[in-house]
Short mmCIF file of C-alpha atoms and ligand atoms in Angstrom, two decimals:
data_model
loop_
_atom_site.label_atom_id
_atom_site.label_comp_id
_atom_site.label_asym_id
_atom_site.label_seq_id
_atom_site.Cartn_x
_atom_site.Cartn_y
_atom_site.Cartn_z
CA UNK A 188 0.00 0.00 0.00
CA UNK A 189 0.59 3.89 -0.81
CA UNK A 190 1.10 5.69 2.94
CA UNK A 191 1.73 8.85 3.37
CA UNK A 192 4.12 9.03 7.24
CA UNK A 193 3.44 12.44 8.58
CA UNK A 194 5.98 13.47 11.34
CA UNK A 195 8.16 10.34 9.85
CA UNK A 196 11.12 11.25 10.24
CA UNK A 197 10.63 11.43 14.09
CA UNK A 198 11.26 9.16 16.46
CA UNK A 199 8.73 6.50 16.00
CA UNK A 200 7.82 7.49 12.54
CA UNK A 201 11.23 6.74 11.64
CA UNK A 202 11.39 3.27 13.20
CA UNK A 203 7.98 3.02 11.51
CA UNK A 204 9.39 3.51 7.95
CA UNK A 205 11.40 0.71 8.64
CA UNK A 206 8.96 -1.98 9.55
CA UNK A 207 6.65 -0.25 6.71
CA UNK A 208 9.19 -0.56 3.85
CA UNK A 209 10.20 -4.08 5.12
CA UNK A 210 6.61 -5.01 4.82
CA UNK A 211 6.72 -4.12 1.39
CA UNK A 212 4.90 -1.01 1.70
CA UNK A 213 6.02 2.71 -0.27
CA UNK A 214 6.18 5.09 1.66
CA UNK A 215 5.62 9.28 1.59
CA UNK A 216 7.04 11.45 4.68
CA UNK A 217 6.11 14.95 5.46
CA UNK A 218 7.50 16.64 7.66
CA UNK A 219 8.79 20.11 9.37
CA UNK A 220 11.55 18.98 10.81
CA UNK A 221 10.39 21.06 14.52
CA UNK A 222 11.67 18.33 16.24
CA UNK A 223 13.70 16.11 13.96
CA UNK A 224 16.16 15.43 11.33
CA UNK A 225 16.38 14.44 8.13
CA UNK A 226 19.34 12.42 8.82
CA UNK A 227 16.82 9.56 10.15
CA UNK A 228 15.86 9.02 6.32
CA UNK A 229 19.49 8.22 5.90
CA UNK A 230 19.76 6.40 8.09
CA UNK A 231 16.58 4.51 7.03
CA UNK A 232 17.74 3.97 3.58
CA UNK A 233 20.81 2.64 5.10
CA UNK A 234 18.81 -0.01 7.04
CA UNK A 235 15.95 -0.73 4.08
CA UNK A 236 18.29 0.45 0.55
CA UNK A 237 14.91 2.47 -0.01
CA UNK A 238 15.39 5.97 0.47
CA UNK A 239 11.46 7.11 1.45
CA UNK A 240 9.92 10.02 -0.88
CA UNK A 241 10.29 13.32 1.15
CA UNK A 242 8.34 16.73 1.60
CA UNK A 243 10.08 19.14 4.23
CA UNK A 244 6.84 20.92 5.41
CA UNK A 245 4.32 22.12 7.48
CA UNK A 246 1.26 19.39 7.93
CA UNK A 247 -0.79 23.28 8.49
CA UNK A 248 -0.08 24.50 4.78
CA UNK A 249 -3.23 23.11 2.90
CA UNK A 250 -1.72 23.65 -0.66
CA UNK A 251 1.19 21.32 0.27
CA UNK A 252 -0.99 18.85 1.47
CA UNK A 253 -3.16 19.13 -1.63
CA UNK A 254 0.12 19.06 -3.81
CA UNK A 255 0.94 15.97 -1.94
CA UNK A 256 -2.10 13.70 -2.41
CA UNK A 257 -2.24 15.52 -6.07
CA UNK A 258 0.87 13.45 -7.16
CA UNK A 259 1.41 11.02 -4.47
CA UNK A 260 -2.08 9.58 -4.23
CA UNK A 261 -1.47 8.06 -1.13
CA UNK A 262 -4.22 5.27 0.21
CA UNK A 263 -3.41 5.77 3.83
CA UNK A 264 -2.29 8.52 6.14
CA UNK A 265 -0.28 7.15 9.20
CA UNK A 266 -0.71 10.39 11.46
CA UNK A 267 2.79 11.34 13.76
CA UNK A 268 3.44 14.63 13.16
CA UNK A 269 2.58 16.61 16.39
CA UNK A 270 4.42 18.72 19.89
CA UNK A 271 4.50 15.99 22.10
CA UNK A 272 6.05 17.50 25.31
CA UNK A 273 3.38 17.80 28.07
CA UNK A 274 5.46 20.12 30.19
CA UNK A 275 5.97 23.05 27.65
CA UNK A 276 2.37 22.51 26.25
CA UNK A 277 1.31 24.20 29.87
CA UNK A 278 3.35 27.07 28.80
CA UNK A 279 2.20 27.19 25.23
CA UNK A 280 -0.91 26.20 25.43
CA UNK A 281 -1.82 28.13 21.72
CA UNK A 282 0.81 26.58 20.03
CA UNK A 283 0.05 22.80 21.20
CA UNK A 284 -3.48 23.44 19.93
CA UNK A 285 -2.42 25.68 16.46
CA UNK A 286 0.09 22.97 15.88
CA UNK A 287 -1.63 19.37 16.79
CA UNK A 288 -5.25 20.16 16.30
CA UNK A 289 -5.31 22.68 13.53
CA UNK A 290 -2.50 20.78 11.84
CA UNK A 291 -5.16 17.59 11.76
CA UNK A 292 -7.63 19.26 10.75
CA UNK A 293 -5.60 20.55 7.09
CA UNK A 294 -4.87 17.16 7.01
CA UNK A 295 -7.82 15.84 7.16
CA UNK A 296 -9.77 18.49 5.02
CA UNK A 297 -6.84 18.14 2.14
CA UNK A 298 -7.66 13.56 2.77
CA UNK A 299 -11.09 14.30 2.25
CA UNK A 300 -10.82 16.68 -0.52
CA UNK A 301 -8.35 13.96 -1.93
CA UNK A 302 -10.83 11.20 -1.54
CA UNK A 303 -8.33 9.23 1.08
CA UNK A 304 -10.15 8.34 3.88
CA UNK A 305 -7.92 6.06 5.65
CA UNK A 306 -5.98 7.12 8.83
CA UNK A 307 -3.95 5.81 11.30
CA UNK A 308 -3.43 8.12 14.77
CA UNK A 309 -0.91 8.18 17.25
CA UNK A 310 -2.83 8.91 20.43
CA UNK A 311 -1.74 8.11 23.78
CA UNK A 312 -2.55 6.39 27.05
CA UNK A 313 -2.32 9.57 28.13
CA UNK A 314 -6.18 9.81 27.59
CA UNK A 315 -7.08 7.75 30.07
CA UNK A 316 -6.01 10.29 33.05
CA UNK A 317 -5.65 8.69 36.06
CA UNK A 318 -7.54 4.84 35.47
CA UNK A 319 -9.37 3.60 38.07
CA UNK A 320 -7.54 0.08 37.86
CA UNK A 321 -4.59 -1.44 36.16
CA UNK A 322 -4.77 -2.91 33.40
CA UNK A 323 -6.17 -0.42 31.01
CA UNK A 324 -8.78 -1.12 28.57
CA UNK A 325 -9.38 0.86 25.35
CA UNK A 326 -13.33 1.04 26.82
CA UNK A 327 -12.01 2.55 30.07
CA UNK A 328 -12.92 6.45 30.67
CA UNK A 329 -11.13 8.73 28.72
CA UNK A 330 -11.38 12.76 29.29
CA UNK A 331 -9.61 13.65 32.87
CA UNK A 332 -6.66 14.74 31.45
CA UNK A 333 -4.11 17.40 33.15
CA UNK A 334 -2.50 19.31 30.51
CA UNK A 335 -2.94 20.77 26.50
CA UNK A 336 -0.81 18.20 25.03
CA UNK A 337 -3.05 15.60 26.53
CA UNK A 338 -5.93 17.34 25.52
CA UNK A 339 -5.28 17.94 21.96
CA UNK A 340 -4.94 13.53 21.83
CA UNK A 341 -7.72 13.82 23.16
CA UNK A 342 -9.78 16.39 21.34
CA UNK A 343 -8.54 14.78 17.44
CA UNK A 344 -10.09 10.83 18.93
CA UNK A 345 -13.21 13.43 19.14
CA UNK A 346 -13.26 15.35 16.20
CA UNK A 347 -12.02 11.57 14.12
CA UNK A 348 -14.54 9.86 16.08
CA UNK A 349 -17.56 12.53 15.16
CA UNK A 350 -15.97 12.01 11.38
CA UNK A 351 -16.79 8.31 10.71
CA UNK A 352 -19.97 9.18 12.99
CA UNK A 353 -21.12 11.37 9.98
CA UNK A 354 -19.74 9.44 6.76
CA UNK A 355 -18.65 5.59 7.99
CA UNK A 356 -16.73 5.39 4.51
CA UNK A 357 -13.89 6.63 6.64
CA UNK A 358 -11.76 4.22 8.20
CA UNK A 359 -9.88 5.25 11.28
CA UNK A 360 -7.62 3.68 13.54
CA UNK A 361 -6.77 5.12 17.04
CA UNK A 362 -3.91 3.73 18.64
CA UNK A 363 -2.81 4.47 21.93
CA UNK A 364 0.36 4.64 22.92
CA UNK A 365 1.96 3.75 26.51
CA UNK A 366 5.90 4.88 26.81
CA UNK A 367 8.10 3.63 23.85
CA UNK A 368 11.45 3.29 24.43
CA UNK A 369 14.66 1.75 22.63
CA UNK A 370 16.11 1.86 19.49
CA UNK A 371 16.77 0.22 16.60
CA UNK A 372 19.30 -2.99 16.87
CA UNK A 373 21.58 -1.31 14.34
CA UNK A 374 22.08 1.33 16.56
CA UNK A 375 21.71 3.46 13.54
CA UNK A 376 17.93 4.91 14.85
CA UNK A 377 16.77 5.90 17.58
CA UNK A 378 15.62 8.59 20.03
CA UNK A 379 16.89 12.41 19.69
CA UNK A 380 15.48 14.79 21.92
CA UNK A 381 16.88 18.25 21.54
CA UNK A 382 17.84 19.88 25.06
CA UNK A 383 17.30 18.07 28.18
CA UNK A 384 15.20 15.35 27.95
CA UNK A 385 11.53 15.21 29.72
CA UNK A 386 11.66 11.44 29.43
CA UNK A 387 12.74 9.29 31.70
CA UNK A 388 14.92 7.01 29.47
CA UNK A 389 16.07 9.36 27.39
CA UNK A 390 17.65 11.39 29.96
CA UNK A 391 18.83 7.87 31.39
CA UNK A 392 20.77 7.06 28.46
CA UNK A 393 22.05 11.01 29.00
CA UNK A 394 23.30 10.11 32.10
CA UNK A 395 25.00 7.12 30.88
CA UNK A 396 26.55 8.68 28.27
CA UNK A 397 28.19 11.64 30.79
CA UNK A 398 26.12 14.82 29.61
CA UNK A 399 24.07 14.63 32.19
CA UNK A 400 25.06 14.21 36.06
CA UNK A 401 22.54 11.89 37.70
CA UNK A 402 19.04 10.88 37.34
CA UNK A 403 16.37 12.51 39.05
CA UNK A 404 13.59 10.08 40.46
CA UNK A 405 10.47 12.04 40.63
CA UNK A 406 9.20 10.83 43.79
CA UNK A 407 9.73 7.66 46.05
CA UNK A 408 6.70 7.76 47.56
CA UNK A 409 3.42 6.57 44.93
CA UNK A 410 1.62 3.39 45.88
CA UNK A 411 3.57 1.21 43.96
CA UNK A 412 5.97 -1.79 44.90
CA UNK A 413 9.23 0.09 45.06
CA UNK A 414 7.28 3.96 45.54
CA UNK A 415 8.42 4.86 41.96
CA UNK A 416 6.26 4.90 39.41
CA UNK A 417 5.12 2.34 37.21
CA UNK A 418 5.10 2.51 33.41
CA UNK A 419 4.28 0.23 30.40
CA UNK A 420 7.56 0.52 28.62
CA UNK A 421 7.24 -0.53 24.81
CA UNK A 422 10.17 -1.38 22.45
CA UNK A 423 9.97 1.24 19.48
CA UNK A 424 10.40 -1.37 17.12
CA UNK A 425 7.43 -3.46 18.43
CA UNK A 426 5.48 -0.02 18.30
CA UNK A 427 6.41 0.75 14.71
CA UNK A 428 5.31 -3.10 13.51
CA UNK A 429 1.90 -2.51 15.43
CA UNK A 430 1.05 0.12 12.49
CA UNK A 431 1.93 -2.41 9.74
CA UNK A 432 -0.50 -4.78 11.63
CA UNK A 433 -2.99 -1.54 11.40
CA UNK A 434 -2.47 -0.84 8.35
CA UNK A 435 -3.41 -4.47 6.89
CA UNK A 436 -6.62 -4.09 9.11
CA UNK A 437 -6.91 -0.83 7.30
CA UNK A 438 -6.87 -2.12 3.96
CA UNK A 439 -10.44 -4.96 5.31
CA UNK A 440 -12.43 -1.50 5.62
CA UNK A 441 -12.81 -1.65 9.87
CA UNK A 442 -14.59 1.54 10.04
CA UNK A 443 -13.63 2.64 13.94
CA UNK A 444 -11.17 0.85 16.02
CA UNK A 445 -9.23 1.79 19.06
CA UNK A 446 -6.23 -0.21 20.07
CA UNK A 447 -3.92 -0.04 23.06
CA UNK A 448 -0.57 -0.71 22.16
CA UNK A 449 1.63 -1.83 25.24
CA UNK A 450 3.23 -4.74 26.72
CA UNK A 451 1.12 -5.06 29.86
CA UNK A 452 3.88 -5.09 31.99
CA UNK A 453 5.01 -2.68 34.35
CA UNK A 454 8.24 -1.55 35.47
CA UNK A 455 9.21 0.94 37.92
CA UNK A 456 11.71 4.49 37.34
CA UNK A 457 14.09 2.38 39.82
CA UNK A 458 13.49 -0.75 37.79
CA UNK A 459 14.07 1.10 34.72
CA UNK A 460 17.67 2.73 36.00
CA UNK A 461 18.82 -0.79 36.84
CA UNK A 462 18.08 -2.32 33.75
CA UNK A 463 19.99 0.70 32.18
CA UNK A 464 22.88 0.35 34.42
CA UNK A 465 22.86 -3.20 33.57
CA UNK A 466 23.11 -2.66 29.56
CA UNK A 467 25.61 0.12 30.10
CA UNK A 468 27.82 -1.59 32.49
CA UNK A 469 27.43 0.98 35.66
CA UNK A 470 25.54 1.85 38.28
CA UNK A 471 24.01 5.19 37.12
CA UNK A 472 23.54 7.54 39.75
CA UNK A 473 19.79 8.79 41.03
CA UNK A 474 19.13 11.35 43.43
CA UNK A 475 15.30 10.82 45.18
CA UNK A 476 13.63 14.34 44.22
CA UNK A 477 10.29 15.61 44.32
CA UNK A 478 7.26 14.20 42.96
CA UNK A 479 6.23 16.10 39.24
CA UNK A 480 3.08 17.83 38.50
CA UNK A 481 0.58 16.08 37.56
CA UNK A 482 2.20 12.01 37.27
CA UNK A 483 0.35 9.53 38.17
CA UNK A 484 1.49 6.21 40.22
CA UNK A 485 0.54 3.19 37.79
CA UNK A 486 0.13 2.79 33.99
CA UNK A 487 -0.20 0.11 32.25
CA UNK A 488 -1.90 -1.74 28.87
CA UNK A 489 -4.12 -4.65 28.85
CA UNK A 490 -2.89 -5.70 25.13
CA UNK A 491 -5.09 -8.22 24.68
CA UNK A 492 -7.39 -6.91 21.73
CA UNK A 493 -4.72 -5.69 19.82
CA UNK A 494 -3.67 -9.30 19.86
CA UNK A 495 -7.22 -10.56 19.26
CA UNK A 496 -8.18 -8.11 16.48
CA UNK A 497 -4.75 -7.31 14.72
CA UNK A 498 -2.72 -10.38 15.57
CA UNK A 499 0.20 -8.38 17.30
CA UNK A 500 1.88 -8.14 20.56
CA UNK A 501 5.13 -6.78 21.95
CA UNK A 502 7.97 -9.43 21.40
CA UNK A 503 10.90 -7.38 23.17
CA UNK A 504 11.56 -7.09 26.55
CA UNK A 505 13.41 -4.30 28.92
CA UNK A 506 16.90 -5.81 28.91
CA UNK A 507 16.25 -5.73 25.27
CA UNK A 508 15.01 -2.32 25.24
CA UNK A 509 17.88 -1.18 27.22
CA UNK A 510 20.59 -2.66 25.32
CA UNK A 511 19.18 -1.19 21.84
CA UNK A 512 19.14 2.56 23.37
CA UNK A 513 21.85 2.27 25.15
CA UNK A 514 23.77 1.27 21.31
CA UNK A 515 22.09 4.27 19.65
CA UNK A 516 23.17 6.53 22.62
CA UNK A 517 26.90 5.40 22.61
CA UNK A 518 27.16 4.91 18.94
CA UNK A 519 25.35 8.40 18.44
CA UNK A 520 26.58 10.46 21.55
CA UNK A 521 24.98 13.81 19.59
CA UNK A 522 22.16 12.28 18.44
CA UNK A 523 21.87 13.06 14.32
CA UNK A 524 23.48 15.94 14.90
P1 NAD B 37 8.76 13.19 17.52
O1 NAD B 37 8.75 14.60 17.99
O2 NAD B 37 10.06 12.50 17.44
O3 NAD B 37 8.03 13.08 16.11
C1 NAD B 37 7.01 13.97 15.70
C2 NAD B 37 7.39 14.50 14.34
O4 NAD B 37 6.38 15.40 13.87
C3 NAD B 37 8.71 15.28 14.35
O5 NAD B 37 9.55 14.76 13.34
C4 NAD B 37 8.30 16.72 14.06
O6 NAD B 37 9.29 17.42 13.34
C5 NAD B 37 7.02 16.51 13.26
N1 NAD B 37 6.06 17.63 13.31
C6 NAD B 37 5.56 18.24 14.41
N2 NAD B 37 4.69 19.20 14.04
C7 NAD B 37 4.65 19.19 12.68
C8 NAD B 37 3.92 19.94 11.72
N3 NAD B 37 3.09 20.91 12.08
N4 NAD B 37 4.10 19.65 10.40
C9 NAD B 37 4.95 18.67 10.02
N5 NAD B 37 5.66 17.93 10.89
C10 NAD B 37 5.51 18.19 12.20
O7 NAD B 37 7.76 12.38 18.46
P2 NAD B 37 7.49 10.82 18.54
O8 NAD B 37 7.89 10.36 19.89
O9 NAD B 37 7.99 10.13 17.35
O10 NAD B 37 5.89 10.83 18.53
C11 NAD B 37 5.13 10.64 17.35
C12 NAD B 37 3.65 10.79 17.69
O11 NAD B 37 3.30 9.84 18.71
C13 NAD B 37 3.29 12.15 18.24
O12 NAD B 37 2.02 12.50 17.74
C14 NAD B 37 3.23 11.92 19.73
O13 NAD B 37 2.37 12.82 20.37
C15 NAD B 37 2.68 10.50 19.79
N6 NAD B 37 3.00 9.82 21.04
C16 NAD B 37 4.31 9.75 21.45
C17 NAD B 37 4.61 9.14 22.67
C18 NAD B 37 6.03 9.10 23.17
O14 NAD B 37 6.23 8.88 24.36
N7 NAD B 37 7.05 9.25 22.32
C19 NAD B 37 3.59 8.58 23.45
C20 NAD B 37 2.28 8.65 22.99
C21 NAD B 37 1.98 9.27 21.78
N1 UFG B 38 10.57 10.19 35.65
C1 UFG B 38 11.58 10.40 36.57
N2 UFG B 38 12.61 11.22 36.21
C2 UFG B 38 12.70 11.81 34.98
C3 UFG B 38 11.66 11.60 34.05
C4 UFG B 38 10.61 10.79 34.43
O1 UFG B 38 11.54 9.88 37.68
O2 UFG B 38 13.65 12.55 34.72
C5 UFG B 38 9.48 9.26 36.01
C6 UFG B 38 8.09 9.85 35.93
O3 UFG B 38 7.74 10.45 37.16
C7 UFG B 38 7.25 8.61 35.58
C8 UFG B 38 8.19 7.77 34.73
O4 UFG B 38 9.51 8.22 35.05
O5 UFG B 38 6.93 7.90 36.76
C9 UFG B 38 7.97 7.91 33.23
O6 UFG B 38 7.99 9.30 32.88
P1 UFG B 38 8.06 9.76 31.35
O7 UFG B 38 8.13 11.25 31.36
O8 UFG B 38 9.13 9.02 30.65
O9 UFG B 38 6.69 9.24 30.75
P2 UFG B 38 5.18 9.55 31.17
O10 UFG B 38 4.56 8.24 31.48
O11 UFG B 38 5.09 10.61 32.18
O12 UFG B 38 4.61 10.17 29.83
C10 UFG B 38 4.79 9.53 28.55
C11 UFG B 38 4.81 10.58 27.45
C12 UFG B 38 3.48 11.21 27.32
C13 UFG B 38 2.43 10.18 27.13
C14 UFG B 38 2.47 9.18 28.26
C15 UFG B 38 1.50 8.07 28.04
O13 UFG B 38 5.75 11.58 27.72
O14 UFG B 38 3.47 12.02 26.17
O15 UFG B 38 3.78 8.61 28.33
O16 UFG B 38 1.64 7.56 26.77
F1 UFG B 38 1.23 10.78 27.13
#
């Protein structure tokens, strides 16, 4: 199949070109480059010998877009491009919503206009605020979210949602994210957050490469086994093949579908730093500090429809996960850069 990748030369949109070209798909990127670089289609091309088709742009600037499905005629949008960091979406709360929200809606207006009504979205378990219990189900209440990045996942499920509600030719895929981590094994991709990382395993790796001092452990005292808390970390490369399984449900005409994609396991921040340590061969240092605004203590996927329904799960597990970023990180001390 034809897919346009916006925001694919990200982070998981890059790993995600990967698994899509090895699945013998083509593959169109657009992309601004905010909070990327082009260097990850090298590196791609390296990896696949297909160099992906590529428009440096704005997912906002309708004529583009038009320009785009004009001589691309792509079958399938796989939807990245978006600010992802909750943090600085408190303090820019107009640009989160100019960038994320209006920048779906060109999209879709310029799919519609296009006639390609097939789309693939990277939402996030985000949307489920604090859950009620662990494991989280996709039919679990969404809406209490704390902050504008959070909110505009949550507003585009609404405004795709109220889409197929009005013309069910549409077929739309919401998948929801927990935290991916890792890299690819060639150590040639991975994650490249400009400045200090929000992330926790990012700014472990940081640590572990020397540019950063010591880890700071947002609180030690959530109701969870060790008091840190607990996460559903997900290997970027299982991530990535979970939209080639969505895109071959895509292509059997599913109408609305909303899949959790995690590993059901958690692990804790301390966890996490060990399992780091152990990949990098040291003991990182932590320092206990204070609790962050607005974390909650427990989050994790129940996975099990996504198996059901699209016949994937998560093969890799956090050793794994460890080793691979921990190979991008020392390989690539400066990133793409
Ligand atoms: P990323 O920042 O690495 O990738 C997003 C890409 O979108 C970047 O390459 C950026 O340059 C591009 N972009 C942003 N705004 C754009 C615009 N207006 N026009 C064109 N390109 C634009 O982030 P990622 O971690 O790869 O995340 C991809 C998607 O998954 C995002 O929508 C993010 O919100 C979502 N998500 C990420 C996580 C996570 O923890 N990484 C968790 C849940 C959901
Ligand atoms: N943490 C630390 N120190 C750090 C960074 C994080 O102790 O320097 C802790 C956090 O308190 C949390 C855990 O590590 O307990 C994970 O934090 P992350 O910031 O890595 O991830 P979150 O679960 O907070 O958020 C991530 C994405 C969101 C997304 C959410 C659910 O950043 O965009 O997963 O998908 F919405």
């Amino acid at each position: 199949m034809k897919v346009l990748v916006t925001g694919g030369t990200g982070f998981i949109g890059s790993h995600t070109l990967v698994e899509l070209i090895e699945a013998g798909h083509d593959v169109v990127v657009v992309d601004n480059l905010v909070n990327s670089s082009a260097e990850s289609l090298n590196r791609v091309a390296q990896i696949t010998g297909t160099e992906p088709v590529f428009y440096e742009g704005d997912i906002r600037d309708q004529n583009l877009l038009l320009d785009i499905f004009g001589k691309e005629a792509p079958e399938a949008v796989i939807h990245f491009a978006g600010l992802k960091a909750v943090g600085e979406s408190s303090s820019k709360p107009l640009e989160y919503y100019d960038n994320n929200i209006a920048g779906t809606i060109t999209l879709l207006k310029a799919m519609k206009e296009s006639g390609c009504k097939n789309i693939i979205f990277s939402s996030s378990a985000t949307v489920y605020g604090k859950p009620e219990s662990v494991p989280i189900r996709e039919d679990f209440k969404v809406g209490e979210v704390t902050n504008p990045y959070g909110r505009t996942k949550l507003m585009i499920e609404q405004i795709l949602q109220d889409i197929y509600a009005a013309d069910n030719s549409w077929n739309v895929i919401l998948l929801r994210y927990f935290n991916p981590i890792g890299a690819h094994k060639s150590g040639l991709m991975g994650e490249d957050p400009q400045g200090i990382p929000n992330n926790l395993l990012p700014y472990i790796a940081k640590v572990a490469v020397g540019q950063l001092d010591h880890i700071n452990v947002f609180g030690n005292d959530y109701d969870t086994k060790d008091g840190t808390g607990v996460r559903d970390y997900i290997h970027v490369v299982d991530l990535a093949y979970g939209h080639v399984k969505a895109l071959e449900k895509i292509s059997e005409a599913p109408g609305l579908k909303i899949y959790n994609l995690g590993t059901g396991n958690g692990y804790s921040v301390l966890e996490m730093i060990r399992a780091f340590s152990k990949a990098c061969g040291r003991d990182l240092p932590y320092v206990i500090a204070d609790r962050r605004p607005g974390d909650i203590d427990v989050c994790y996927a129940d996975p099990a429809l996504a198996k059901k329904e699209l016949g994937w799960e998560a093969k890799r597990g956090i050793e794994e996960m460890c080793e691979d970023a921990w190979r991008w990180q020392s390989n690539n001390p400066t990133g793409y850069r």
